[in-house]
Coordinates of C-alpha atoms in Angstrom, one line a residue:
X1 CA -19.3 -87.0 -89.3
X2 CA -17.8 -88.3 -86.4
X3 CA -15.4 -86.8 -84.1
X4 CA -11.7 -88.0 -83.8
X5 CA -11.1 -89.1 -80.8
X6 CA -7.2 -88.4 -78.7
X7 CA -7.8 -91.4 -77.2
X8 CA -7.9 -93.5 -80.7
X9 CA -4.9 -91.5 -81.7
X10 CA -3.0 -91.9 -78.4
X11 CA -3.5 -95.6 -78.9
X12 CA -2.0 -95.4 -82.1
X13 CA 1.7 -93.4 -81.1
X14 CA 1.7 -95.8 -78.3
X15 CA 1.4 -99.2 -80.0
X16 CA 3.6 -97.9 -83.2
X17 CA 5.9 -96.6 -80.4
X18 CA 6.4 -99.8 -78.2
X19 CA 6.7 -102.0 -81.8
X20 CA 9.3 -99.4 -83.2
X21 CA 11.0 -99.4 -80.3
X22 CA 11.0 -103.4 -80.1
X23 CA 11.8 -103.7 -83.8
X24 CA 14.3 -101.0 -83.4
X25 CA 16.2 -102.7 -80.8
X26 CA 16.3 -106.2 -82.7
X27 CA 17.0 -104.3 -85.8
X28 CA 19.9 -102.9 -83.6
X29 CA 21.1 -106.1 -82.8
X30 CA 21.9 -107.4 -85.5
X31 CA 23.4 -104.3 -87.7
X32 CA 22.6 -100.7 -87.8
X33 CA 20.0 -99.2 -87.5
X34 CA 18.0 -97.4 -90.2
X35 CA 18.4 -93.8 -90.6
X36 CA 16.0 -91.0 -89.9
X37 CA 15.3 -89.2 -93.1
X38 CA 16.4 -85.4 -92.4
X39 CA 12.8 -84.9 -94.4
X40 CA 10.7 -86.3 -91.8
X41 CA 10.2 -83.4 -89.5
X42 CA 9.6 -80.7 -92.5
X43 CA 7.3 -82.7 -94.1
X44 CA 5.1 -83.3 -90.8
X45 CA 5.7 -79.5 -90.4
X46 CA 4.5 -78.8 -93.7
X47 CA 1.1 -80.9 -93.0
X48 CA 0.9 -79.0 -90.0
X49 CA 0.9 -75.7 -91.6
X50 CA -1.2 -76.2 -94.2
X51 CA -4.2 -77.9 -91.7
X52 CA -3.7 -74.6 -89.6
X53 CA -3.9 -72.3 -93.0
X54 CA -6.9 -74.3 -93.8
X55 CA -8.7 -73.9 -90.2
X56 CA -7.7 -69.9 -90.2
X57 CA -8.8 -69.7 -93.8
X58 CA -12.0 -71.3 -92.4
X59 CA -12.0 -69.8 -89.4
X60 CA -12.2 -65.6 -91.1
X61 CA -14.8 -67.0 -93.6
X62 CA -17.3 -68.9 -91.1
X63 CA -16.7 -65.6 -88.9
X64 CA -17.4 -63.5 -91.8
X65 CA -20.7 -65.3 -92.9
X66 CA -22.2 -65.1 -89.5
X67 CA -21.6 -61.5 -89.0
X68 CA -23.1 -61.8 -91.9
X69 CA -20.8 -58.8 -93.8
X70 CA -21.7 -57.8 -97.3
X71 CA -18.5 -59.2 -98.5
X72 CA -18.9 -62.5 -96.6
X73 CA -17.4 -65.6 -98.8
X74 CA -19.5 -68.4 -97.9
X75 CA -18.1 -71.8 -96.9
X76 CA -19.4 -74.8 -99.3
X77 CA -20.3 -77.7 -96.6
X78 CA -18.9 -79.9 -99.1
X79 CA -15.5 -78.1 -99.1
X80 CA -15.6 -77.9 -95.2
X81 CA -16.0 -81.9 -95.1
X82 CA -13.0 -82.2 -97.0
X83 CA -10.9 -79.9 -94.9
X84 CA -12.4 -82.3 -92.0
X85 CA -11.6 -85.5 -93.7
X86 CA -8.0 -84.4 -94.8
X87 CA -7.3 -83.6 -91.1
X88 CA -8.3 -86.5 -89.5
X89 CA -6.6 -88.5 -92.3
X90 CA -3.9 -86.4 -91.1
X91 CA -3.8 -87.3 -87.5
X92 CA -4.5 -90.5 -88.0
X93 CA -0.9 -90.8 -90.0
X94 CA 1.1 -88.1 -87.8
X95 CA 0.5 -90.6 -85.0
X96 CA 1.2 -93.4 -86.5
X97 CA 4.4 -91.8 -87.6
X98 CA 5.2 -89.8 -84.6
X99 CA 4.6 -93.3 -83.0
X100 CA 7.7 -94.9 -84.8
X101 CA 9.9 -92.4 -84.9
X102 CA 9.5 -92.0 -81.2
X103 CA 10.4 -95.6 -80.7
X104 CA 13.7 -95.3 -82.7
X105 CA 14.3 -92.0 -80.5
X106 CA 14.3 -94.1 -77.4
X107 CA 16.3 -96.3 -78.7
X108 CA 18.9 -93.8 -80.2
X109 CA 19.0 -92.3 -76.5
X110 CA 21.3 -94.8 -75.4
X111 CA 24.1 -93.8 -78.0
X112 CA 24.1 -90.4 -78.0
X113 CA 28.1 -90.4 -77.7
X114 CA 27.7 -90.7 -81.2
X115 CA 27.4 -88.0 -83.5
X116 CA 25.7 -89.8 -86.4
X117 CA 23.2 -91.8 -83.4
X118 CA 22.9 -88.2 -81.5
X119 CA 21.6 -86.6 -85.4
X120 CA 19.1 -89.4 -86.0
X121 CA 18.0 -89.1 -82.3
X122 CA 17.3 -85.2 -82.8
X123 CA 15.6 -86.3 -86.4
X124 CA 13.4 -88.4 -84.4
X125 CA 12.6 -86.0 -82.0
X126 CA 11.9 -83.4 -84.4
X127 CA 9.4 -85.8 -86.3
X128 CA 7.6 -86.6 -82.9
X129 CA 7.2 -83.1 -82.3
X130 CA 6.3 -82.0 -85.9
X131 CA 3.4 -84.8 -85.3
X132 CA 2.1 -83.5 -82.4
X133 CA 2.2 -80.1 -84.3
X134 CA 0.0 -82.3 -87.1
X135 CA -2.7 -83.7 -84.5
X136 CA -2.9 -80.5 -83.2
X137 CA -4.0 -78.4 -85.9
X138 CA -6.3 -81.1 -87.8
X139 CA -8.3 -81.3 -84.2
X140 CA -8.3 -77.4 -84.4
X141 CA -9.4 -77.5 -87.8
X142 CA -12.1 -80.4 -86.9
X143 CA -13.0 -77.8 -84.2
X144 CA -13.2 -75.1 -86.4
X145 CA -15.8 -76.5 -88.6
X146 CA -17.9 -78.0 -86.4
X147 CA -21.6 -77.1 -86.4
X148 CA -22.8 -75.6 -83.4
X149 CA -25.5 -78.2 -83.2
X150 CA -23.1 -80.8 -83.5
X151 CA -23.1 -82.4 -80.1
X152 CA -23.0 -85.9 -79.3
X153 CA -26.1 -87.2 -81.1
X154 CA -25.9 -90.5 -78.8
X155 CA -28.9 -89.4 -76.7
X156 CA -31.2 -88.1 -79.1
X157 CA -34.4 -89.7 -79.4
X158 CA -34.7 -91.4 -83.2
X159 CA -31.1 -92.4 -83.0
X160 CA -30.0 -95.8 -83.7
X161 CA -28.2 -97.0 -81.0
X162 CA -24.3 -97.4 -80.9
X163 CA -23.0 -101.6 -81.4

């Protein structure tokens, strides 16, 4: 399984971000502006939460097993892909989301005189941080169940290589 790269999920908060931010402003325009759902932010927090229970959860067990305690739980690879596969899922979403909402947060910046703009602009900031919070904890939880061996495979002899 391959590693998920910042850079791929940088890319995507800055393009959503400059195309929320562009849309936002036309969308500005010509009415008002969509709101931030108050949801946003818990939801991404949520995510976050459960990706870092996951990776502790993982974490203990892995530990236990190569202690190699009588009362070690073992860690089914299978389940362990999962948790891998829901986290970079993860990422790959909070980014994109954390992306738009941190368009429209630049944009709400120059109305913060407003009490309903200065609410959607601390939504949006929320949401961007509660992202961050997501991409943090599925690359923690990616960490967490890599295999030691698990180094770039790029240079090993037998490998097909990269087009």
């Amino acid at each position: 399984m391959k590693e998920l790269r910042i850079r791929v999920l940088a890319g995507v908060f800055v393009v959503a971000g400059v195309l929320s931010w562009a849309g936002a402003r036309l969308w500005n325009s010509l009415g008002t502006l969509p709101s931030v759902p108050v949801a946003a932010p818990i939801v991404l927090a949520l995510i976050a939460t459960v990706l870092a229970a996951t990776a502790l959860s993982l974490r203990a067990r892995l530990k236990a097993q190569r202690e190699r305690r009588p009362d070690a739980k073992g860690v089914d690879p299978l389940q362990a892909a999962r948790a891998v596969v829901f986290g970079q899922a993860s990422a790959l979403v909070a980014a994109l989301v954390a992306g738009l909402y941190g368009g429209t947060f630049v944009v709400l910046l120059g109305s913060l005189d407003i009490p309903a703009r200065r609410d959607q602009a601390i939504y949006a900031g929320f949401s961007v941080v509660a992202g961050i919070a997501v991409i943090a904890a599925a690359k923690w939880l990616e960490h967490v169940c890599k295999l030691p061996d698990d180094e770039d495979d790029d240079d090993h002899p037998g490998t097909a290589p990269a087009s």
